[in-house]
PDB file of C-alpha atoms and ligand atoms in Angstrom:
ATOM      1  CA  MET A 341      -3.976  19.659 -21.768  1.00  0.00           C
ATOM      2  CA  GLN A 342      -6.649  20.662 -18.871  1.00  0.00           C
ATOM      3  CA  LEU A 343      -7.422  18.250 -16.267  1.00  0.00           C
ATOM      4  CA  GLY A 344     -10.260  18.338 -13.878  1.00  0.00           C
ATOM      5  CA  VAL A 345      -9.659  15.647 -10.904  1.00  0.00           C
ATOM      6  CA  LEU A 346     -11.891  13.991  -8.741  1.00  0.00           C
ATOM      7  CA  GLY A 347     -11.461  11.944  -5.821  1.00  0.00           C
ATOM      8  CA  SER A 348     -13.121  11.348  -2.136  1.00  0.00           C
ATOM      9  CA  GLY A 349     -10.195  10.555   0.042  1.00  0.00           C
ATOM     10  CA  SER A 350      -6.379  11.351   0.924  1.00  0.00           C
ATOM     11  CA  GLY A 351      -5.424  12.412  -2.880  1.00  0.00           C
ATOM     12  CA  SER A 352      -1.971  11.156  -2.593  1.00  0.00           C
ATOM     13  CA  ASN A 353      -2.529  10.440  -6.565  1.00  0.00           C
ATOM     14  CA  LEU A 354      -3.302  13.982  -7.116  1.00  0.00           C
ATOM     15  CA  GLN A 355       0.150  14.721  -5.539  1.00  0.00           C
ATOM     16  CA  ALA A 356       1.917  12.433  -7.910  1.00  0.00           C
ATOM     17  CA  ILE A 357       0.307  14.001 -10.737  1.00  0.00           C
ATOM     18  CA  LEU A 358       1.065  17.301  -9.636  1.00  0.00           C
ATOM     19  CA  ASP A 359       4.488  16.461  -8.873  1.00  0.00           C
ATOM     20  CA  ALA A 360       5.183  14.953 -12.575  1.00  0.00           C
ATOM     21  CA  ILE A 361       3.912  18.049 -13.537  1.00  0.00           C
ATOM     22  CA  ASP A 362       6.759  19.993 -11.630  1.00  0.00           C
ATOM     23  CA  ALA A 363       9.015  17.509 -12.776  1.00  0.00           C
ATOM     24  CA  GLY A 364       8.427  18.500 -16.199  1.00  0.00           C
ATOM     25  CA  THR A 365       7.315  14.644 -17.006  1.00  0.00           C
ATOM     26  CA  LEU A 366       3.772  15.401 -17.823  1.00  0.00           C
ATOM     27  CA  ASP A 367       2.812  18.378 -19.895  1.00  0.00           C
ATOM     28  CA  ALA A 368      -0.688  19.833 -18.201  1.00  0.00           C
ATOM     29  CA  ARG A 369      -2.069  21.343 -15.535  1.00  0.00           C
ATOM     30  CA  VAL A 370      -4.954  20.703 -12.807  1.00  0.00           C
ATOM     31  CA  VAL A 371      -7.257  23.453 -13.320  1.00  0.00           C
ATOM     32  CA  LEU A 372     -10.126  21.812 -11.022  1.00  0.00           C
ATOM     33  CA  VAL A 373     -10.323  19.307  -7.761  1.00  0.00           C
ATOM     34  CA  LEU A 374     -13.711  18.042  -7.126  1.00  0.00           C
ATOM     35  CA  SER A 375     -15.042  15.854  -3.892  1.00  0.00           C
ATOM     36  CA  ASP A 376     -18.344  14.035  -2.998  1.00  0.00           C
ATOM     37  CA  HIS A 377     -17.022  14.499   0.619  1.00  0.00           C
ATOM     38  CA  PRO A 378     -16.252  18.282   2.010  1.00  0.00           C
ATOM     39  CA  GLU A 379     -13.596  16.921   4.252  1.00  0.00           C
ATOM     40  CA  ALA A 380     -11.945  15.044   1.764  1.00  0.00           C
ATOM     41  CA  TYR A 381      -7.713  15.654   2.364  1.00  0.00           C
ATOM     42  CA  ILE A 382      -7.582  15.753  -1.221  1.00  0.00           C
ATOM     43  CA  LEU A 383      -9.682  19.065  -1.242  1.00  0.00           C
ATOM     44  CA  GLU A 384      -6.704  20.517   0.873  1.00  0.00           C
ATOM     45  CA  ARG A 385      -4.029  19.355  -1.252  1.00  0.00           C
ATOM     46  CA  ALA A 386      -5.731  21.320  -4.212  1.00  0.00           C
ATOM     47  CA  ALA A 387      -6.143  24.517  -1.966  1.00  0.00           C
ATOM     48  CA  LYS A 388      -2.635  24.306  -0.950  1.00  0.00           C
ATOM     49  CA  ARG A 389      -1.790  24.609  -4.787  1.00  0.00           C
ATOM     50  CA  GLY A 390      -4.231  27.396  -5.359  1.00  0.00           C
ATOM     51  CA  ILE A 391      -5.695  24.924  -7.392  1.00  0.00           C
ATOM     52  CA  ALA A 392     -10.324  26.051  -7.658  1.00  0.00           C
ATOM     53  CA  THR A 393     -11.976  23.216  -6.036  1.00  0.00           C
ATOM     54  CA  GLY A 394     -15.367  22.426  -5.212  1.00  0.00           C
ATOM     55  CA  VAL A 395     -17.903  19.821  -3.336  1.00  0.00           C
ATOM     56  CA  ILE A 396     -20.473  17.722  -5.284  1.00  0.00           C
ATOM     57  CA  ASP A 397     -23.574  17.459  -3.735  1.00  0.00           C
ATOM     58  CA  CYS A 398     -24.706  13.650  -3.871  1.00  0.00           C
ATOM     59  CA  ARG A 399     -27.906  14.555  -2.314  1.00  0.00           C
ATOM     60  CA  GLY A 400     -27.320  12.633   0.382  1.00  0.00           C
ATOM     61  CA  PHE A 401     -27.138   9.309  -1.197  1.00  0.00           C
ATOM     62  CA  ARG A 402     -24.107   7.273   0.342  1.00  0.00           C
ATOM     63  CA  SER A 403     -22.761   5.777  -2.655  1.00  0.00           C
ATOM     64  CA  LYS A 404     -24.570   6.574  -5.638  1.00  0.00           C
ATOM     65  CA  PHE A 405     -23.767   9.578  -7.863  1.00  0.00           C
ATOM     66  CA  PRO A 406     -27.187  10.956  -8.922  1.00  0.00           C
ATOM     67  CA  GLU A 407     -27.923  11.752 -12.789  1.00  0.00           C
ATOM     68  CA  GLU A 408     -28.261  15.845 -11.601  1.00  0.00           C
ATOM     69  CA  ALA A 409     -25.085  15.586  -9.720  1.00  0.00           C
ATOM     70  CA  GLN A 410     -23.235  14.205 -12.780  1.00  0.00           C
ATOM     71  CA  ARG A 411     -24.827  16.965 -15.022  1.00  0.00           C
ATOM     72  CA  GLU A 412     -23.757  19.657 -12.272  1.00  0.00           C
ATOM     73  CA  THR A 413     -19.787  17.854 -12.081  1.00  0.00           C
ATOM     74  CA  ALA A 414     -19.660  17.710 -16.120  1.00  0.00           C
ATOM     75  CA  ASP A 415     -21.168  21.363 -16.260  1.00  0.00           C
ATOM     76  CA  ARG A 416     -18.528  22.609 -13.855  1.00  0.00           C
ATOM     77  CA  LEU A 417     -15.653  20.405 -15.417  1.00  0.00           C
ATOM     78  CA  LYS A 418     -16.257  22.020 -18.811  1.00  0.00           C
ATOM     79  CA  ALA A 419     -16.662  25.700 -17.357  1.00  0.00           C
ATOM     80  CA  ALA A 420     -13.318  25.008 -15.878  1.00  0.00           C
ATOM     81  CA  GLY A 421     -11.987  24.108 -19.459  1.00  0.00           C
ATOM     82  CA  VAL A 422     -11.125  20.673 -18.557  1.00  0.00           C
ATOM     83  CA  ASP A 423      -9.859  18.331 -21.473  1.00  0.00           C
ATOM     84  CA  VAL A 424      -9.419  15.086 -20.006  1.00  0.00           C
ATOM     85  CA  VAL A 425     -10.898  14.000 -16.335  1.00  0.00           C
ATOM     86  CA  CYS A 426      -8.804  12.010 -13.864  1.00  0.00           C
ATOM     87  CA  LEU A 427     -10.769   9.465 -11.293  1.00  0.00           C
ATOM     88  CA  ALA A 428      -8.222   9.236  -8.247  1.00  0.00           C
ATOM     89  CA  GLY A 429      -9.596   7.443  -5.487  1.00  0.00           C
ATOM     90  CA  PHE A 430     -13.598   8.670  -6.440  1.00  0.00           C
ATOM     91  CA  MET A 431     -15.597   6.362  -4.880  1.00  0.00           C
ATOM     92  CA  ARG A 432     -19.050   6.578  -7.144  1.00  0.00           C
ATOM     93  CA  LEU A 433     -19.820   5.065 -10.420  1.00  0.00           C
ATOM     94  CA  VAL A 434     -19.505   7.600 -13.260  1.00  0.00           C
ATOM     95  CA  LYS A 435     -22.001   7.354 -15.864  1.00  0.00           C
ATOM     96  CA  GLU A 436     -23.908   9.712 -18.186  1.00  0.00           C
ATOM     97  CA  PRO A 437     -24.544  12.477 -18.765  1.00  0.00           C
ATOM     98  CA  MET A 438     -20.581  12.542 -17.381  1.00  0.00           C
ATOM     99  CA  LEU A 439     -19.287  10.114 -19.972  1.00  0.00           C
ATOM    100  CA  GLU A 440     -21.201  11.913 -22.850  1.00  0.00           C
ATOM    101  CA  ALA A 441     -19.764  15.374 -21.826  1.00  0.00           C
ATOM    102  CA  PHE A 442     -16.034  13.615 -21.818  1.00  0.00           C
ATOM    103  CA  PRO A 443     -16.227  10.843 -24.637  1.00  0.00           C
ATOM    104  CA  GLY A 444     -13.225   8.657 -24.332  1.00  0.00           C
ATOM    105  CA  ARG A 445     -11.699  11.285 -21.937  1.00  0.00           C
ATOM    106  CA  ILE A 446     -12.144   9.882 -18.240  1.00  0.00           C
ATOM    107  CA  LEU A 447      -9.249   8.023 -16.472  1.00  0.00           C
ATOM    108  CA  ASN A 448      -9.640   6.044 -13.295  1.00  0.00           C
ATOM    109  CA  ILE A 449      -6.648   4.411 -11.363  1.00  0.00           C
ATOM    110  CA  HIS A 450      -7.806   0.929  -9.634  1.00  0.00           C
ATOM    111  CA  PRO A 451      -5.647  -0.745  -7.377  1.00  0.00           C
ATOM    112  CA  SER A 452      -5.631  -4.409  -8.691  1.00  0.00           C
ATOM    113  CA  LEU A 453      -4.897  -5.930 -11.713  1.00  0.00           C
ATOM    114  CA  LEU A 454      -8.018  -5.542 -13.758  1.00  0.00           C
ATOM    115  CA  PRO A 455     -10.392  -7.410 -14.643  1.00  0.00           C
ATOM    116  CA  ALA A 456      -9.491  -9.369 -11.265  1.00  0.00           C
ATOM    117  CA  PHE A 457     -10.832  -7.484  -7.969  1.00  0.00           C
ATOM    118  CA  PRO A 458     -12.928  -4.728  -9.359  1.00  0.00           C
ATOM    119  CA  GLY A 459     -14.773  -2.678  -6.542  1.00  0.00           C
ATOM    120  CA  LEU A 460     -13.735  -1.750  -3.088  1.00  0.00           C
ATOM    121  CA  GLU A 461     -10.585  -2.163  -1.475  1.00  0.00           C
ATOM    122  CA  ALA A 462      -9.344  -4.587  -4.336  1.00  0.00           C
ATOM    123  CA  TRP A 463      -5.598  -4.863  -2.188  1.00  0.00           C
ATOM    124  CA  LYS A 464      -7.546  -6.923   0.155  1.00  0.00           C
ATOM    125  CA  GLN A 465      -9.281  -8.881  -1.796  1.00  0.00           C
ATOM    126  CA  ALA A 466      -6.140 -10.317  -3.787  1.00  0.00           C
ATOM    127  CA  LEU A 467      -4.670 -10.870   0.210  1.00  0.00           C
ATOM    128  CA  GLU A 468      -7.916 -12.784   0.693  1.00  0.00           C
ATOM    129  CA  ALA A 469      -7.889 -14.685  -2.169  1.00  0.00           C
ATOM    130  CA  GLY A 470      -4.408 -15.551  -1.763  1.00  0.00           C
ATOM    131  CA  ALA A 471      -3.473 -14.056  -4.934  1.00  0.00           C
ATOM    132  CA  SER A 472       0.829 -14.377  -5.296  1.00  0.00           C
ATOM    133  CA  GLU A 473       0.288 -11.042  -7.019  1.00  0.00           C
ATOM    134  CA  ALA A 474      -1.423  -8.054  -6.989  1.00  0.00           C
ATOM    135  CA  GLY A 475      -0.968  -4.490  -8.976  1.00  0.00           C
ATOM    136  CA  CYS A 476      -2.566  -1.729 -10.285  1.00  0.00           C
ATOM    137  CA  THR A 477      -4.509  -0.386 -13.361  1.00  0.00           C
ATOM    138  CA  VAL A 478      -5.311   3.055 -15.391  1.00  0.00           C
ATOM    139  CA  HIS A 479      -8.305   2.558 -17.617  1.00  0.00           C
ATOM    140  CA  LEU A 480     -10.885   4.531 -19.555  1.00  0.00           C
ATOM    141  CA  VAL A 481     -14.512   4.481 -17.450  1.00  0.00           C
ATOM    142  CA  ASP A 482     -17.166   2.955 -19.431  1.00  0.00           C
ATOM    143  CA  GLY A 483     -19.654   3.297 -17.022  1.00  0.00           C
ATOM    144  CA  GLY A 484     -19.094  -0.218 -15.702  1.00  0.00           C
ATOM    145  CA  MET A 485     -17.441  -1.031 -12.072  1.00  0.00           C
ATOM    146  CA  ASP A 486     -13.302  -0.469 -13.216  1.00  0.00           C
ATOM    147  CA  THR A 487     -14.575  -1.508 -16.107  1.00  0.00           C
ATOM    148  CA  GLY A 488     -12.863  -0.097 -19.519  1.00  0.00           C
ATOM    149  CA  PRO A 489      -9.706  -0.379 -22.049  1.00  0.00           C
ATOM    150  CA  VAL A 490      -6.584  -0.273 -19.826  1.00  0.00           C
ATOM    151  CA  ILE A 491      -4.254   2.187 -20.619  1.00  0.00           C
ATOM    152  CA  LEU A 492      -1.475   1.246 -18.255  1.00  0.00           C
ATOM    153  CA  GLN A 493      -1.027  -1.735 -16.148  1.00  0.00           C
ATOM    154  CA  GLU A 494       1.410  -3.042 -13.677  1.00  0.00           C
ATOM    155  CA  ALA A 495       1.698  -6.024 -11.632  1.00  0.00           C
ATOM    156  CA  VAL A 496       3.316  -5.635  -7.892  1.00  0.00           C
ATOM    157  CA  PRO A 497       4.148  -8.868  -5.728  1.00  0.00           C
ATOM    158  CA  VAL A 498       2.259  -9.974  -2.663  1.00  0.00           C
ATOM    159  CA  LEU A 499       5.116 -11.176  -0.168  1.00  0.00           C
ATOM    160  CA  ALA A 500       4.554 -13.509   2.765  1.00  0.00           C
ATOM    161  CA  GLY A 501       3.772 -11.429   5.950  1.00  0.00           C
ATOM    162  CA  ASP A 502       1.800  -8.854   3.860  1.00  0.00           C
ATOM    163  CA  THR A 503      -0.926  -7.077   5.834  1.00  0.00           C
ATOM    164  CA  ALA A 504      -3.845  -4.952   3.844  1.00  0.00           C
ATOM    165  CA  ALA A 505      -1.747  -1.898   4.983  1.00  0.00           C
ATOM    166  CA  THR A 506       1.628  -2.780   3.473  1.00  0.00           C
ATOM    167  CA  LEU A 507       0.110  -4.467   0.502  1.00  0.00           C
ATOM    168  CA  HIS A 508      -1.527  -1.178  -0.221  1.00  0.00           C
ATOM    169  CA  ALA A 509       0.967   1.255   0.565  1.00  0.00           C
ATOM    170  CA  ARG A 510       3.521  -1.120  -2.428  1.00  0.00           C
ATOM    171  CA  ILE A 511       0.470  -0.898  -5.031  1.00  0.00           C
ATOM    172  CA  GLN A 512       0.289   2.801  -3.947  1.00  0.00           C
ATOM    173  CA  ALA A 513       3.760   3.487  -4.701  1.00  0.00           C
ATOM    174  CA  VAL A 514       3.671   2.194  -8.188  1.00  0.00           C
ATOM    175  CA  GLU A 515       0.296   3.929  -8.692  1.00  0.00           C
ATOM    176  CA  HIS A 516       2.109   7.044  -8.179  1.00  0.00           C
ATOM    177  CA  ARG A 517       4.248   6.188 -10.790  1.00  0.00           C
ATOM    178  CA  LEU A 518       1.694   4.896 -13.595  1.00  0.00           C
ATOM    179  CA  TYR A 519      -1.376   7.559 -13.116  1.00  0.00           C
ATOM    180  CA  PRO A 520       0.686  10.529 -14.470  1.00  0.00           C
ATOM    181  CA  ALA A 521       2.551   8.174 -17.118  1.00  0.00           C
ATOM    182  CA  ALA A 522      -1.180   7.155 -18.070  1.00  0.00           C
ATOM    183  CA  ILE A 523      -2.030  10.540 -18.348  1.00  0.00           C
ATOM    184  CA  ALA A 524       0.639  11.349 -20.469  1.00  0.00           C
ATOM    185  CA  LYS A 525       0.318   8.570 -23.041  1.00  0.00           C
ATOM    186  CA  VAL A 526      -3.498   9.760 -23.150  1.00  0.00           C
ATOM    187  CA  ALA A 527      -2.032  13.113 -23.849  1.00  0.00           C
ATOM    188  CA  LYS A 528      -0.246  11.987 -26.716  1.00  0.00           C
ATOM    189  CA  SER A 529      -3.125  10.182 -28.579  1.00  0.00           C
ATOM    190  CA  LEU A 530      -5.943  13.368 -28.434  1.00  0.00           C
TER     191      LEU A 530
HETATM  192  C1  GAR B1950      -6.296   4.450  -4.515  1.00  0.00           C
HETATM  193  O1  GAR B1950      -5.160   3.177  -4.285  1.00  0.00           O
HETATM  194  C2  GAR B1950      -7.021   4.290  -6.080  1.00  0.00           C
HETATM  195  O2  GAR B1950      -6.003   2.899  -6.709  1.00  0.00           O
HETATM  196  C3  GAR B1950      -8.230   3.566  -5.137  1.00  0.00           C
HETATM  197  O3  GAR B1950      -8.427   4.331  -4.083  1.00  0.00           O
HETATM  198  C4  GAR B1950      -6.971   4.996  -3.594  1.00  0.00           C
HETATM  199  C5  GAR B1950      -7.024   6.570  -3.155  1.00  0.00           C
HETATM  200  O4  GAR B1950      -6.106   6.893  -2.877  1.00  0.00           O
HETATM  201  N1  GAR B1950      -9.322   3.382  -5.892  1.00  0.00           N
HETATM  202  C6  GAR B1950     -10.048   2.959  -6.454  1.00  0.00           C
HETATM  203  O5  GAR B1950     -10.254   1.613  -5.483  1.00  0.00           O
HETATM  204  C7  GAR B1950     -11.188   2.832  -7.144  1.00  0.00           C
HETATM  205  N2  GAR B1950     -12.280   1.263  -7.488  1.00  0.00           N
HETATM  206  P1  GAR B1950      -5.452   8.557  -2.939  1.00  0.00           P
HETATM  207  O6  GAR B1950      -6.347   9.111  -2.209  1.00  0.00           O
HETATM  208  O7  GAR B1950      -4.240   8.503  -1.904  1.00  0.00           O
HETATM  209  O8  GAR B1950      -5.095   9.005  -4.443  1.00  0.00           O
END
C-alpha cells in the first residue's frame, strides 16, 4: 500500500508511521509528503529519508484549501501512485475534489475523543472544559471539520496539574501508536 502524507507541522506522526514500517508492523510505503508550509519540519523529516516532497500552493489563503490547490494535490498524489492519503497535522479542510479522487481513502488523526472538541488545539479545549479524559481519534475524512467514521480511538487521562503541553505530549505518545495501527486496519479492508 502506497501512502501519501499531508502535514503542516513537525511531522511526529509521519515519523511514527515510518518507524512502524521499519519495524515491520505496518506493510506500506510512504511515496510522497506534501505540506502547505515550505518551512514545515515534516518536509525535512521526509527528505532525510529520501521520500519525495512538495509544497502545496494555497494561493495566499491562510487557512482555506482552495479548490484548484485540492485538484493539484490530488493530481500529484495520483501521479505518485498513492493508494491512501494520511493527514498528519494538516490544518486545512480537505473537500472536493480530493474526496472524489480518494473515496474512503483519506484518513485524519485528531487529538481528542471525537466528536468532542473538533478544531484547533483540541487538547487545550479539553483542559479548558475541565474534562477528566482526553484522547485521540483516527477517522475517515468526509469533508467536515474532524468528522467522519472512526477507525480507532483511545482515551488518555487528564491529570491534576496538567498544562496544555503535558497533556498534548501524553496524547501524542498514544497518537504515534494509534495512527500506524489504524492505517494497518484500513489496509486489511482494501
Ligand atoms: C497532532 O497532535 C494531530 O493530532 C493534530 O496536529 C498534531 C500534529 O503533530 N491534528 C489536528 O489537530 C487536526 N485537526 P505532528 O505534526 O507532530 O504529527
